Each structure stands twice: as C-alpha cells, then as structure tokens.
Short mmCIF file of C-alpha atoms and ligand atoms in Angstrom, two decimals:
data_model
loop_
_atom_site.label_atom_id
_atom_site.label_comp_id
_atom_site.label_asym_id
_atom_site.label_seq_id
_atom_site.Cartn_x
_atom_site.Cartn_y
_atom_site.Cartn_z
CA UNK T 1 65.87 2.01 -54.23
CA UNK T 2 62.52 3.96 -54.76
CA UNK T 3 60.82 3.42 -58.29
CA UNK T 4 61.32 6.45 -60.37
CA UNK T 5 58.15 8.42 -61.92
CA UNK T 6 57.15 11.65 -63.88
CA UNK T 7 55.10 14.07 -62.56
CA UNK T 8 54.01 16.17 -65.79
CA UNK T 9 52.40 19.59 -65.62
CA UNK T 10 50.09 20.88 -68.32
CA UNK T 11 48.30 24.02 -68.51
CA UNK T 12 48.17 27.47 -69.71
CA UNK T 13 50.45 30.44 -69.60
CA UNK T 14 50.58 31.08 -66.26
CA UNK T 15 48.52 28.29 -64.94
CA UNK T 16 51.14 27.31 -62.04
CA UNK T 17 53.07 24.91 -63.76
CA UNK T 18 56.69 25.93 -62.67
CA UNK T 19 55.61 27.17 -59.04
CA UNK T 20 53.91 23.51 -58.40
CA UNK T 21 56.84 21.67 -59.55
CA UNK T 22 58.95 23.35 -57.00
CA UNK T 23 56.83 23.11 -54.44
CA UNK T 24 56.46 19.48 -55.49
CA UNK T 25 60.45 19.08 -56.12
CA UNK T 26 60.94 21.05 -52.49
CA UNK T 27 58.50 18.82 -50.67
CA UNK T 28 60.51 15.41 -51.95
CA UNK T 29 63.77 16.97 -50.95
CA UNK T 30 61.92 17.49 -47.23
CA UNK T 31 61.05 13.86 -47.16
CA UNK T 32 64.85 13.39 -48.16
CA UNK T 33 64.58 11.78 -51.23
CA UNK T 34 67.88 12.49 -53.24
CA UNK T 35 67.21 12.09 -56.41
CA UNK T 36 64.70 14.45 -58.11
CA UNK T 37 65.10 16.64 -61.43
CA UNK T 38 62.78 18.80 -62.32
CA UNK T 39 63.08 20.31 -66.02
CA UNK T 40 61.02 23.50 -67.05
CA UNK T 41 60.18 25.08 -70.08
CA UNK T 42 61.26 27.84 -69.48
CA UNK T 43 64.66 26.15 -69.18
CA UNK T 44 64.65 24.08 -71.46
CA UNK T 45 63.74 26.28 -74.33
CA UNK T 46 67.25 28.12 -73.23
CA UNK T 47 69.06 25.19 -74.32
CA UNK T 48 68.33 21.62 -74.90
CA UNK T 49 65.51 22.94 -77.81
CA UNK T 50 66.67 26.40 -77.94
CA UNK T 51 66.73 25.84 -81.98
CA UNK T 52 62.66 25.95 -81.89
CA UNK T 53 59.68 28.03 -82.06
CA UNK T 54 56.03 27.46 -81.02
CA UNK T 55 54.89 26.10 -84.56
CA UNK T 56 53.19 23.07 -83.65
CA UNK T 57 56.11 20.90 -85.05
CA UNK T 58 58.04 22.58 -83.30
CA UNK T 59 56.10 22.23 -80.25
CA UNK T 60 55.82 18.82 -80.95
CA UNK T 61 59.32 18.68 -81.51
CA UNK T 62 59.95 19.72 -77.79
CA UNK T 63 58.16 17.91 -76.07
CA UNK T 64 59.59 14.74 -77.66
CA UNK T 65 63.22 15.69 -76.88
CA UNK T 66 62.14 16.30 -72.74
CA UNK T 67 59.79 13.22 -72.90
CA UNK T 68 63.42 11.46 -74.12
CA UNK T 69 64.89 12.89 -71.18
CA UNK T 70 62.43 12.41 -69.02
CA UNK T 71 62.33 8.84 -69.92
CA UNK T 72 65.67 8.20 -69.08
CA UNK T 73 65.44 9.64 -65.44
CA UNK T 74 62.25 7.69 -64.60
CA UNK T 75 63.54 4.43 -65.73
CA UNK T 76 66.92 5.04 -63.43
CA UNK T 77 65.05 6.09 -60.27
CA UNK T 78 64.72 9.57 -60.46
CA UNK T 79 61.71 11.45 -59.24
CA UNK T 80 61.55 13.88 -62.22
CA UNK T 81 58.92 16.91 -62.50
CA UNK T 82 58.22 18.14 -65.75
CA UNK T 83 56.72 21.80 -66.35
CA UNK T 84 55.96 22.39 -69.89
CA UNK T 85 52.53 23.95 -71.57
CA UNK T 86 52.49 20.99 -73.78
CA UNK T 87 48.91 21.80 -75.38
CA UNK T 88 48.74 18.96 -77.89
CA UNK T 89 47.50 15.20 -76.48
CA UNK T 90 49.05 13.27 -78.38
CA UNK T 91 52.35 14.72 -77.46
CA UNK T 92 51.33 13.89 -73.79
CA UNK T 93 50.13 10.44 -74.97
CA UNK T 94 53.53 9.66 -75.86
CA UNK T 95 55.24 11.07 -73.09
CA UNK T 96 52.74 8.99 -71.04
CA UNK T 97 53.51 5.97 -73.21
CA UNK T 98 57.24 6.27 -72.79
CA UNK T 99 57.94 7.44 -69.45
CA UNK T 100 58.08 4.86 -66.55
CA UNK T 101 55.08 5.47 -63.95
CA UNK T 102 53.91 8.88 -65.75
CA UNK T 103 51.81 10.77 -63.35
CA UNK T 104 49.58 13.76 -65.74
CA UNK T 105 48.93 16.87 -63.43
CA UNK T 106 45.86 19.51 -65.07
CA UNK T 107 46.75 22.70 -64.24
CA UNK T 108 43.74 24.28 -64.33
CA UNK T 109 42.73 28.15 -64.30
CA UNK T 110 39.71 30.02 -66.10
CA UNK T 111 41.04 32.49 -68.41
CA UNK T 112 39.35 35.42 -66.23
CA UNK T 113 42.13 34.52 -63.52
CA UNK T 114 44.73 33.99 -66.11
CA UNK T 115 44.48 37.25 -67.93
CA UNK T 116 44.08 39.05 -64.53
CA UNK T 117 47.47 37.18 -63.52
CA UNK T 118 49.53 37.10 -66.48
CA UNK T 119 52.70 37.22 -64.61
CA UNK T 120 54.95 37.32 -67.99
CA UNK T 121 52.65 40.00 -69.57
CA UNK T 122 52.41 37.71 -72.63
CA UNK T 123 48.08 37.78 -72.32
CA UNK T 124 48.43 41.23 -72.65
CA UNK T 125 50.67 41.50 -75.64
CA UNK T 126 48.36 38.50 -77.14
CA UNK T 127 45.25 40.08 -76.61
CA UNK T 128 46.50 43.41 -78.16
CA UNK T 129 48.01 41.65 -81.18
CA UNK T 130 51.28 41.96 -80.42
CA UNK T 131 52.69 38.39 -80.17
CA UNK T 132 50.32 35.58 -82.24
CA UNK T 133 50.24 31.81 -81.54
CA UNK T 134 49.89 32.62 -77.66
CA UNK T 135 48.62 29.15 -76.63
CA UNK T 136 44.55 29.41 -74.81
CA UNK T 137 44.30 32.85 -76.94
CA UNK T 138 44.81 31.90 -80.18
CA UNK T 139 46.79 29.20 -80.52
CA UNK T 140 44.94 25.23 -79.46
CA UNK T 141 45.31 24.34 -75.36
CA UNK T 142 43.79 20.29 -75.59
CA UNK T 143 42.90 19.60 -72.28
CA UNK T 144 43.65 15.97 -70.31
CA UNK T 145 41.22 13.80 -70.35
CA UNK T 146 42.25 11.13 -67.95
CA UNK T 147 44.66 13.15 -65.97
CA UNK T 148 45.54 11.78 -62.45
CA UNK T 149 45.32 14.58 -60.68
CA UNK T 150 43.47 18.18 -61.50
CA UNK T 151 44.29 21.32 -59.57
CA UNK T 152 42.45 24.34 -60.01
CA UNK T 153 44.92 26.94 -59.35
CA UNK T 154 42.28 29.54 -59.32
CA UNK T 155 40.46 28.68 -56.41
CA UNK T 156 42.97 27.05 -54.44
CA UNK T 157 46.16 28.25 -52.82
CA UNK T 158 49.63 26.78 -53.57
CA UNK T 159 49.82 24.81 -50.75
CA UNK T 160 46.42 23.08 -51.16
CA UNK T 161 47.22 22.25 -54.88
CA UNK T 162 50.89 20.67 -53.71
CA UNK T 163 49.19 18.66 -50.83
CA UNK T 164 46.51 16.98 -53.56
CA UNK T 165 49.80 16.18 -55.66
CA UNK T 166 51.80 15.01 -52.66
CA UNK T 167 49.09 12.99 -51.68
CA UNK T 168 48.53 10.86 -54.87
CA UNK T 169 52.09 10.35 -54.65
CA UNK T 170 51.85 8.84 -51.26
CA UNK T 171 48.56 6.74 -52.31
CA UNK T 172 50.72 5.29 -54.95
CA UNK T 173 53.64 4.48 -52.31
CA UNK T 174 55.89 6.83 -54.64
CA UNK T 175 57.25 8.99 -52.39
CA UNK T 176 57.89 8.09 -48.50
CA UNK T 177 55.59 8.95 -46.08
CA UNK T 178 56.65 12.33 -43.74
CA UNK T 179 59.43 11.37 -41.01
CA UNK T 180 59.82 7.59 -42.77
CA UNK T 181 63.27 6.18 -41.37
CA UNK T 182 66.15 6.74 -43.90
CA UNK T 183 66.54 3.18 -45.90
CA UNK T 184 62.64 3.84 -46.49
CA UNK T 185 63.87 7.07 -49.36
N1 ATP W 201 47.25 27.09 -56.47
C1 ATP W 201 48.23 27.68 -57.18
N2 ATP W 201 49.17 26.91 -57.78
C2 ATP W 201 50.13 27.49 -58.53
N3 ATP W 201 50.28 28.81 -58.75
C3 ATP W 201 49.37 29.63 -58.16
C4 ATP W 201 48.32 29.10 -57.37
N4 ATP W 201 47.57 30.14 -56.95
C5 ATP W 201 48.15 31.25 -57.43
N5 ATP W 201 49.24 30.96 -58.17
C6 ATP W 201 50.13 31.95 -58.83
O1 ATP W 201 50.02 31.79 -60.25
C7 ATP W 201 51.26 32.13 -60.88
C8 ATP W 201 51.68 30.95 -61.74
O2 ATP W 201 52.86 31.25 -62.46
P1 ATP W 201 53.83 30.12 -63.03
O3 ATP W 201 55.04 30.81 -63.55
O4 ATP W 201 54.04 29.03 -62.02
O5 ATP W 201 52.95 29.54 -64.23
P2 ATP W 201 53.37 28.54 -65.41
O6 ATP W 201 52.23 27.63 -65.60
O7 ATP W 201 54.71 27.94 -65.12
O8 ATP W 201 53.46 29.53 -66.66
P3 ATP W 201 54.31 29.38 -68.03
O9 ATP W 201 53.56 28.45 -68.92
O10 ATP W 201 54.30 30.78 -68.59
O11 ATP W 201 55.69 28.91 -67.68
C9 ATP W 201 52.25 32.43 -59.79
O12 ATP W 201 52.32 33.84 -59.64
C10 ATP W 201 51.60 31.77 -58.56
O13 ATP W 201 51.98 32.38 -57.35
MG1 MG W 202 56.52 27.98 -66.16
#
C-alpha cells in the first residue's frame, strides 16, 4: 500500500484553498488512488468545531482538532488534503510535527486580486466595517516560511497551480505516475 501524506493549504480568504484541493483530490482519484479525504473549512466549521469562533484560541483550537484528524488518515494510508486559512505558524508547526509526510502548500494572492475576487463578499463587509477579525484585513495572516510548494494563484491559472502540486507529489514518489499499472496505487 501507498504511504499516506497531508497536503495542507494555507492562505487567505479566497486565496484558492478549497478549489486546489479538489483539483488535487480529483487528479488522485484519475490516477486511481482510492483512498483520499479531503477536509475543508468550510466543512468542518459546520460540524466537527462548529462550537468555535475565529478568536485566536479558537482558531487555534481548530486547527488542532483537524490536525488530530488529519493525523490519523496519514498514518493509515490515506492521501488527505486539508483546506483551512490556518494563519498562525505555530498551529501549522504542529500539524507539520504530527502528521505523517506533511506536505505545506502557500496559497498565495496579493490583496489587489483578493479584494477584486472576494467570492464570499466577506472583503467587502471587512473593509466597510461590517464583520471584524477578517483574517489579511485586520486580523494576523503569518505566512510559511519553508513551505514545499508556493502557488501564486494570482498569476497562474488553476490548472498550472494543480500541476506544480501534482508534480512535487510525483518527485516524492507519493502519488503514482499517470497510466501506472493497478498494484502500483
Ligand atoms: N490558480 C488558481 N488557483 C485557485 N483558485 C484560483 C486560481 N485562479 C483563480 N482562482 C479562483 O479564486 C477563487 C478561490 O476561491 P476558493 O473558495 O477556492 O478560496 P479559499 O482559499 O478556499 O477561500 P476561503 O478561505 O474563504 O475558504 C475561485 O473563484 C477560483 O476559481
Ligand atoms: Mg475554502
């Protein structure tokens, strides 16, 4: 069986997180690896943490409950995508620390395109003072510093940000190559 591993998005509001890590999770399942999970969020926040907020404790808090999780399905051979803003480093640290071949994907996107985007609406509302602790407006975004793979989803398109993720995955002999024979998955 294939060694498990955690690809973990971080970035902004917006930044691509969730759209990468189905591209990601739908270019596994072409290979026809089985065994992938991807947990959002978005998600998440709906029920394994619904009970918090965006204090940084609780923040904190939620990130340590889907690093648990995602713990769990990287030690047992699951190829497991995580999506979450996760601003704080030493959050990710632990997450990195805990999780079995942890793989930390920058999502990065200048504010400019960001605000422009804002698919949610949520920069808007921040900007005019309607919502507060909106994380990259005025609530702390702490940037990787040794990530293992940047994207910059502002000057590349979907697909070119999912082929530099697929490929460091295939460099690392995580995933199999395209049209590998079935006992290579
Ligand atoms: N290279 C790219 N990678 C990912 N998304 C891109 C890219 N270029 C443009 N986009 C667009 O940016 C938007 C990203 O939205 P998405 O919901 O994936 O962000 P997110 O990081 O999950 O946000 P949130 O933190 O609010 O959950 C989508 O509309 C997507 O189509
Ligand atoms: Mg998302």
């Amino acid at each position: 069986m294939r060694d498990g591993f955690v690809v973990w998005f971080t970035g902004l509001p917006g930044a691509g997180k969730t759209t990468l890590a189905i591209a990601v999770e739908n270019a596994l399942r072409a290979r026809g690896m089985r065994f992938v999970q991807r947990l959002d969020g978005d998600v998440v926040r709906q029920d394994l943490t619904r009970d918090l907020g965006f204090s940084k404790e609780d923040r904190d808090e939620n990130i340590r409950r889907v690093t648990f999780v995602a713990e769990l399905l990287s030690k047992n051979g699951v190829a497991t995508m995580c999506a979450f803003i996760s601003p704080y480093r030493v959050a990710r640290a632990e997450a990195r620390r805990r999780c079995h071949n942890f793989i930390e994907v920058y999502v990065d996107c200048s504010l400019d395109v960001l605000i422009a985007r804002d698919p949610k609406g949520l920069y808007r509302k921040a900007l005019a003072g309607e919502i507060t602790g909106f994380t990259g407006i005025d609530d702390p975004y702490e940037p990787p510093e040794h990530p293992e793979v940047v994207v910059h989803t502002d000057r590349e398109t979907v697909a070119e940000s999912t082929a530099k993720i697929i490929s460091y995955l295939e460099g690392r002999d995580l995933i199999p190559p395209l049209g590998a024979p079935v006992e290579a998955r």
